[in-house]
Short mmCIF file of C-alpha atoms in Angstrom, two decimals:
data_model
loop_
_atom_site.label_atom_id
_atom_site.label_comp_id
_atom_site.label_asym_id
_atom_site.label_seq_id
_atom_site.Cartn_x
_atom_site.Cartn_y
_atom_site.Cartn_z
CA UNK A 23 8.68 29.14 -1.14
CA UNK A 24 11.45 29.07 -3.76
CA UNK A 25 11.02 25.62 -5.59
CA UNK A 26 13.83 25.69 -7.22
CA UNK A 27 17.10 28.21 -6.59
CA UNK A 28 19.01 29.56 -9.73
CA UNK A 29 21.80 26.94 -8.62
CA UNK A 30 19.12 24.08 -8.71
CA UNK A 31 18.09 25.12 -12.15
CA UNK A 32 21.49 25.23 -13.17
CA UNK A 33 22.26 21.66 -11.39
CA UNK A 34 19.54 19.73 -13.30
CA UNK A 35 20.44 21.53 -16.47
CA UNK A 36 23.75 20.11 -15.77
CA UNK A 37 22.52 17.06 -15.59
CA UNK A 38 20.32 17.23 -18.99
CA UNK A 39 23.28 18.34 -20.95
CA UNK A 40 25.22 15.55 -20.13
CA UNK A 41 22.97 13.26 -23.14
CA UNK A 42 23.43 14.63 -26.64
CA UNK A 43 21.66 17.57 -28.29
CA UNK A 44 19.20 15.15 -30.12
CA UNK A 45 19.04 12.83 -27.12
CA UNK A 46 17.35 15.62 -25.24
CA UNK A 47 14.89 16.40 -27.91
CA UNK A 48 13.66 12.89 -27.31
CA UNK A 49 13.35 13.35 -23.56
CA UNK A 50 11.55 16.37 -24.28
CA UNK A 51 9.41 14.47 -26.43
CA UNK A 52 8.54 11.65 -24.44
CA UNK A 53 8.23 13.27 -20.82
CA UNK A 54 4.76 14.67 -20.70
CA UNK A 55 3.27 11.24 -22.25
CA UNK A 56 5.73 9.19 -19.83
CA UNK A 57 4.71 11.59 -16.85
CA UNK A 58 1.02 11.04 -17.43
CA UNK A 59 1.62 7.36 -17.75
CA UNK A 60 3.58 6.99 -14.18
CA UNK A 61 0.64 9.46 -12.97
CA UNK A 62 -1.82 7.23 -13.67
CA UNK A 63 0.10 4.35 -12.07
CA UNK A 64 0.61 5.92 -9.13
CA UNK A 65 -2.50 4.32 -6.66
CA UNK A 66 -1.38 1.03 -7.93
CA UNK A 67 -0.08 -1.06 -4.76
CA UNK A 68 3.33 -1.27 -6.27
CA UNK A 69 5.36 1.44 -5.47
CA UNK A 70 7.74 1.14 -8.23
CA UNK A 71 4.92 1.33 -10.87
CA UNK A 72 5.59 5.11 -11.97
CA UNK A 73 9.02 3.69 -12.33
CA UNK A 74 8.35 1.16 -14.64
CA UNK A 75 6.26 3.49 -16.71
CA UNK A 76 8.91 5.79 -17.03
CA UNK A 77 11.35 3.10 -17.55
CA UNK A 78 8.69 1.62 -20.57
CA UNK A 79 8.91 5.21 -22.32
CA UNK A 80 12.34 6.04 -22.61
CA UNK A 81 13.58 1.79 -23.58
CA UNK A 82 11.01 2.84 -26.49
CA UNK A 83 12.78 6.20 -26.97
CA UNK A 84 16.29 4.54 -26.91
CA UNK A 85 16.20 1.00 -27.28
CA UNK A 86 19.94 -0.47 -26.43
CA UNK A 87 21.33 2.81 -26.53
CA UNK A 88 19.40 3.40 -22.99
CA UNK A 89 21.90 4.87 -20.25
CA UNK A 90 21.83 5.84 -16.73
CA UNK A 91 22.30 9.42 -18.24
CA UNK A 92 18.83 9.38 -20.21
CA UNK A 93 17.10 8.57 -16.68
CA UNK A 94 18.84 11.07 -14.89
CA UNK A 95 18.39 13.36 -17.59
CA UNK A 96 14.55 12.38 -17.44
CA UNK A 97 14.25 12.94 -13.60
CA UNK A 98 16.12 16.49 -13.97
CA UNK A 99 13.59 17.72 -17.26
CA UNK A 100 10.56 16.47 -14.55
CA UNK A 101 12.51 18.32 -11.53
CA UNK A 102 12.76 21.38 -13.50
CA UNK A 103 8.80 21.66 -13.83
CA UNK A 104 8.11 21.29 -10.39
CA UNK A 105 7.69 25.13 -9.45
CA UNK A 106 4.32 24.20 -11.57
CA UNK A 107 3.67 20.88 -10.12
CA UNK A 108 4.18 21.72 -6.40
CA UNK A 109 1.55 24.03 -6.39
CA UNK A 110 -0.76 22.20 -8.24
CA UNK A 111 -0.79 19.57 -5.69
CA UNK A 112 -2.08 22.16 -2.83
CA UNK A 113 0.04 21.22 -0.09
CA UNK A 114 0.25 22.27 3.44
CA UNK A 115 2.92 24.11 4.39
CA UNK A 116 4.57 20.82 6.53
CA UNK A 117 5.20 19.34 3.40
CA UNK A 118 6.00 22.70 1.67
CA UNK A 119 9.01 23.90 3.96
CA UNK A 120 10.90 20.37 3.45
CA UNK A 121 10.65 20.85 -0.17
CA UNK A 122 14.32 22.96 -0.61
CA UNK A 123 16.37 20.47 1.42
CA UNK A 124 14.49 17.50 -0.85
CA UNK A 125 15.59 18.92 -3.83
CA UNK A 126 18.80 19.96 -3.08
CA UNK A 127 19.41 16.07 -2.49
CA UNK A 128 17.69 15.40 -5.91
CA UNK A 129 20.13 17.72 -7.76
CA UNK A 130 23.22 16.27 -5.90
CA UNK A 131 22.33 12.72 -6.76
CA UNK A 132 21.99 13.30 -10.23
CA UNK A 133 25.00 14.97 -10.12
CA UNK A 134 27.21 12.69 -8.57
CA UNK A 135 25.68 10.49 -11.18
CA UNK A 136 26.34 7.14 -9.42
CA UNK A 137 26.00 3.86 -11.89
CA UNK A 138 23.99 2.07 -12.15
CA UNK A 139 21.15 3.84 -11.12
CA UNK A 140 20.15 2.13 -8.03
CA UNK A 141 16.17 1.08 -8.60
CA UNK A 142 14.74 1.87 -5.26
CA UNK A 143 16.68 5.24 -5.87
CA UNK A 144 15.02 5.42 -9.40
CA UNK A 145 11.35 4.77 -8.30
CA UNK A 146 12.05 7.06 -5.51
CA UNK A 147 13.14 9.98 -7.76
CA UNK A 148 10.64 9.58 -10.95
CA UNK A 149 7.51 9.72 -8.13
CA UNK A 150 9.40 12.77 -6.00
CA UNK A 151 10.20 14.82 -8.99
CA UNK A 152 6.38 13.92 -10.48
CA UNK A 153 5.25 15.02 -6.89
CA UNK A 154 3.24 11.53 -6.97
CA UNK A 155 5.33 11.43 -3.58
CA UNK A 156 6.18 14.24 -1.33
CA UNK A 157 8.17 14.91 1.26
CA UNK A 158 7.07 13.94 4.92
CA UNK A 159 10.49 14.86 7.11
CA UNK A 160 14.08 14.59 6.30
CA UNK A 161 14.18 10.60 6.03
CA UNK A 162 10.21 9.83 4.96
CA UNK A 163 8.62 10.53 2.12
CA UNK A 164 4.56 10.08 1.36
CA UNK A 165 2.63 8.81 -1.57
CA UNK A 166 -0.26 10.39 -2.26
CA UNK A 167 -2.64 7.54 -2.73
CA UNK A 168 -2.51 4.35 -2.50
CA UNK A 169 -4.99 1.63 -1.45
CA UNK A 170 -5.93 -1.47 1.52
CA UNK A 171 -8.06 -3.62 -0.33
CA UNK A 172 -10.26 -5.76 1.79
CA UNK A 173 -8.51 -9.06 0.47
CA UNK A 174 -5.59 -8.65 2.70
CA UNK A 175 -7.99 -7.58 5.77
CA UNK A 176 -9.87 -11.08 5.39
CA UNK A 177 -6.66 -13.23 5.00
CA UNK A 178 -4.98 -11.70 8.33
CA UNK A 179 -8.40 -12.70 9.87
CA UNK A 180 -8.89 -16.30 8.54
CA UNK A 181 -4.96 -16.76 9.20
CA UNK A 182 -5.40 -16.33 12.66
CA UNK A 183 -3.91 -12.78 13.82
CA UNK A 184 -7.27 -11.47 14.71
CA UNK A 185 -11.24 -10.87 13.65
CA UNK A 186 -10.88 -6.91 15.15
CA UNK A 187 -8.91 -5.83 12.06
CA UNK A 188 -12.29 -6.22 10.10
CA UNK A 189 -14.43 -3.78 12.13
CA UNK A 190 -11.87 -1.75 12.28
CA UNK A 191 -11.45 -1.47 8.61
CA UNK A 192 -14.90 -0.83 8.44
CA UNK A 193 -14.78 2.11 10.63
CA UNK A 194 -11.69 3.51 8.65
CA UNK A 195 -13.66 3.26 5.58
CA UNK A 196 -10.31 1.84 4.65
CA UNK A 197 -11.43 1.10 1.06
CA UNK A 198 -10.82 5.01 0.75
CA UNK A 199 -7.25 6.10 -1.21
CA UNK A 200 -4.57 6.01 1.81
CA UNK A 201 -1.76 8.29 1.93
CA UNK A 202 1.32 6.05 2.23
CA UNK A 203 4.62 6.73 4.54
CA UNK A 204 8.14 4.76 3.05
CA UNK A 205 11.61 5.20 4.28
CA UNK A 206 14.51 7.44 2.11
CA UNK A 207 17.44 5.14 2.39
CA UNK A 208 19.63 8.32 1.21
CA UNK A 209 18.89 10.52 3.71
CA UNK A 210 18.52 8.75 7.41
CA UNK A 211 19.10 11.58 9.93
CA UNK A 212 14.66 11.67 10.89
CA UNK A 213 14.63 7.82 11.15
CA UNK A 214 14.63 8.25 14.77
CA UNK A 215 11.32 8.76 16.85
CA UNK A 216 11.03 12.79 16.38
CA UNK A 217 11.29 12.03 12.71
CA UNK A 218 8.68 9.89 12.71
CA UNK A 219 6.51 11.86 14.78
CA UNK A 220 6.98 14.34 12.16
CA UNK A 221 6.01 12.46 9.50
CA UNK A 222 3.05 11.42 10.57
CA UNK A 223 2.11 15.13 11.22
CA UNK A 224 2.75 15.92 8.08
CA UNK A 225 0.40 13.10 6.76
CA UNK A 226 -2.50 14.44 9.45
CA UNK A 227 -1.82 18.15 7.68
CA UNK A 228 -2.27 16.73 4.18
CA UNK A 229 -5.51 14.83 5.63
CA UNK A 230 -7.08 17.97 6.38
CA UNK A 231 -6.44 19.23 3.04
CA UNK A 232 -7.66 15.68 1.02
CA UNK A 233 -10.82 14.58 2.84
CA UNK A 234 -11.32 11.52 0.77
CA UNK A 235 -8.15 10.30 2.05
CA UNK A 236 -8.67 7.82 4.56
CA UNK A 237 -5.92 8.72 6.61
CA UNK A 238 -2.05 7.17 6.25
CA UNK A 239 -0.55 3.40 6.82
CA UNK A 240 3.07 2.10 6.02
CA UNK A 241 3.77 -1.02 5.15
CA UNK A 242 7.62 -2.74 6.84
CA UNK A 243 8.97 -5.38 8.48
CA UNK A 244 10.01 -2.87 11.49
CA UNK A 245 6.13 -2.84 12.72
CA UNK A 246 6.96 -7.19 13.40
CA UNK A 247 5.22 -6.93 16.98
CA UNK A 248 8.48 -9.61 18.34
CA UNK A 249 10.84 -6.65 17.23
CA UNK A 250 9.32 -5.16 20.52
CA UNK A 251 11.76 -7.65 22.33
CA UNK A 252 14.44 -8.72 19.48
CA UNK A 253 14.83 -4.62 19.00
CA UNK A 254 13.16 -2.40 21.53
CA UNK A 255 14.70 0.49 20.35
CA UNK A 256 12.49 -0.02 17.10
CA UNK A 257 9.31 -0.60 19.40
CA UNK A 258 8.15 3.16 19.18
CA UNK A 259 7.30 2.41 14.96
CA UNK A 260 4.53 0.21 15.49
CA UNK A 261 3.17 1.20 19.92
CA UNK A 262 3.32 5.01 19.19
CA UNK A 263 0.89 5.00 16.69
CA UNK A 264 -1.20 1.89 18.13
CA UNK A 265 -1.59 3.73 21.08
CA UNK A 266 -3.77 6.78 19.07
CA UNK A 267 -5.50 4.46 17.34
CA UNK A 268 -4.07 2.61 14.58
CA UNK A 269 -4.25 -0.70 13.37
CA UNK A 270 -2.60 -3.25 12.37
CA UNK A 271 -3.09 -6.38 9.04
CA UNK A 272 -0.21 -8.95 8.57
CA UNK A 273 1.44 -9.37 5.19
CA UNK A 274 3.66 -11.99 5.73
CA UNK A 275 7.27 -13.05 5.61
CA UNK A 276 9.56 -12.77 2.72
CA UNK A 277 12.96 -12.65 0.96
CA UNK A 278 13.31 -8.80 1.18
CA UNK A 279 11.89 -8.43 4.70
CA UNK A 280 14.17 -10.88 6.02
CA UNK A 281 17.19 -9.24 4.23
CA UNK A 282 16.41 -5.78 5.42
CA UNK A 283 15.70 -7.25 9.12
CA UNK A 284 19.10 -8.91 9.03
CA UNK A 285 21.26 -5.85 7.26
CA UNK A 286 21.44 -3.12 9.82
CA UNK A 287 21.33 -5.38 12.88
CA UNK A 288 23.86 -8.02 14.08
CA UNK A 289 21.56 -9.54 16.55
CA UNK A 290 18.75 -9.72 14.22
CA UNK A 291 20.72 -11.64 11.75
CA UNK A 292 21.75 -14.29 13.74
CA UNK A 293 18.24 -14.53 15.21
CA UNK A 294 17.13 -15.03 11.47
CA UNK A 295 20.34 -17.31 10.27
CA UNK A 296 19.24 -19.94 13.87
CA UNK A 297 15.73 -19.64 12.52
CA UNK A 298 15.01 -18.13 16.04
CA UNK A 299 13.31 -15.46 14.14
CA UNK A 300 11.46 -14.83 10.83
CA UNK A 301 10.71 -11.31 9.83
CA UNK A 302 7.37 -10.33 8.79
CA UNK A 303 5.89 -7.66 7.23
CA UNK A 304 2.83 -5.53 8.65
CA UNK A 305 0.76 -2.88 7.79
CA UNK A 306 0.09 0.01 10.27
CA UNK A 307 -2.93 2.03 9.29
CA UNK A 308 -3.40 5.15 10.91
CA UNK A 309 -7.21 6.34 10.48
CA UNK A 310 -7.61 9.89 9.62
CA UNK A 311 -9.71 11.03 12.45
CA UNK A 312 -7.50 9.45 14.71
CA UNK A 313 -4.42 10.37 12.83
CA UNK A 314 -5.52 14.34 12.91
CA UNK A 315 -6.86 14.21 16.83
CA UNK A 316 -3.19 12.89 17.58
CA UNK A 317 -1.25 15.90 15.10
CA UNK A 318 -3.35 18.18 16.51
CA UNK A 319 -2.79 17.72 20.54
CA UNK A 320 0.78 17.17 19.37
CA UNK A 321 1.19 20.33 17.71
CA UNK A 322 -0.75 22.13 21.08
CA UNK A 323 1.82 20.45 23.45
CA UNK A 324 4.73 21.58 21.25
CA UNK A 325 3.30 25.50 21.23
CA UNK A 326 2.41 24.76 25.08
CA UNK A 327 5.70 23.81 25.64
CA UNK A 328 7.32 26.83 23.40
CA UNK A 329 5.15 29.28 25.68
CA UNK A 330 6.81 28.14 28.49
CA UNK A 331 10.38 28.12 27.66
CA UNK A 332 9.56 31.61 26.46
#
């Protein structure tokens, strides 16, 4: 696989040479320190902590003089090593074949060189172009670790959604690293149930590659079990996977779950506004030996069915 094309090269070199000749020696300077930095921040529970790392490292670099352009310029000097980093990782090819279209995207972003730099956008980019993230189908991306400690287990249980979420923990030997699936707001053609399907595939094919992983979970307000009458046409996130053996641990409510709930859906929001409704957030967990039994007859009734129209 091509990493990156001669036109990508030339892209993110576009990009760097948009901050001044001494500019980029900092960048150079600072990005192997700043990438080791976000590395090692990368299990935290906060997705956004590579982010912040990076962010840490170039406001010391720059001070006030800090731009959009010196992050962009950061992300494009990390995107340019990734014909090193990709392999290093020792991914499968699922994840491998997605890589072109992902960082064709990268390379237009930058390019377009929106302001400001949206901060989802920016976590997003410093942990794709680090490979701390990879690609999972055209709309999801996956972390590669991050971690369910047993705190949140024990407070779903004592807050009345349910004892089974401990045992099943237990059987997960969920205090394992957990690959973790999260939504590319940029790119929203897979957010439908194939691309889903696909991404969890993709996590089962990683699995097999990691076996200290203990298998994949995502964390949204679109598992909320009432969604399953407020939006049925979300329903498939959350029964899909329960169905193969996932789990489920509440999070709770919030200011961000109930803004996303209300954005893309009329009906939603004025469920929310009558305080009808009050989105939550969930964790799915998807075990690995369940997660990999599932991928696996999937993949055999997708050849099965190939054979035939054949």
């Amino acid at each position: 696989m091509e990493t990156l094309s001669p036109a990508r090269i030339a892209a993110f070199e576009a990009v760097l040479s948009k901050v001044p000749l001494e500019d980029r020696a900092r960048l150079h300077a600072l990005k192997d320190a700043a990438a080791a930095a976000a590395a090692a921040s990368a299990p935290h529970w906060d997705f956004d902590q590579p982010g912040h790392r990076a962010e840490e490292a170039l406001a010391e670099a720059f001070g006030p003089a800090l731009t959009d352009d010196h992050r962009r310029a950061l992300v494009a000097l990390w995107a340019l090593e990734m014909p090193a980093r990709v392999p290093a990782a020792d991914l499968p090819d699922a994840v491998l074949e997605l890589y072109p279209e992902w960082i064709q995207r990268l390379a237009d972003f930058l390019t377009a060189a929106a302001d400001p730099y949206d901060r989802d956008f920016w976590a997003k980019d410093v942990r794709i172009s680090l490979v701390l993230s990879v690609p999972g189908a055209r709309t999801q991306m996956i972390d590669l670790s991050s971690p369910m400690g047993p705190g949140q287990v024990l407070r779903h249980a004592r807050e009345g959604w349910g004892w089974s979420v401990i045992p099943a923990y237990a059987a997960a030997q969920a205090w394992k690293p957990w690959l973790e699936v999260h939504t590319e707001s940029r790119e929203l053609s897979d957010f439908n149930e194939a691309g889903w399907d696909r991404a969890w595939a993709t996590a089962a094919e990683i699995c097999k590659r990691r076996p200290e992983m203990a298998g994949m979970l995502g964390s949204s307000w679109f598992y909320d079990p009432p969604l399953e009458q407020i939006s049925p046409r979300l329903a498939y996130l959350r029964l899909n996977l329960l169905k193969h053996g996932a789990f489920m641990v509440h999070q709770g409510p919030g200011e961000i779950h109930t803004r996303r709930a209300a954005t893309s859906s009329p009906t939603r929001a004025a469920l929310i506004e009558a305080g009808e409704y009050t989105a939550r957030s969930w964790i799915v967990a998807f075990p690995r030996a369940a997660l990999i039994k599932w991928a696996d007859g999937r993949k055999a009734a997708m050849q099965s069915e190939t054979a035939r129209a054949a």
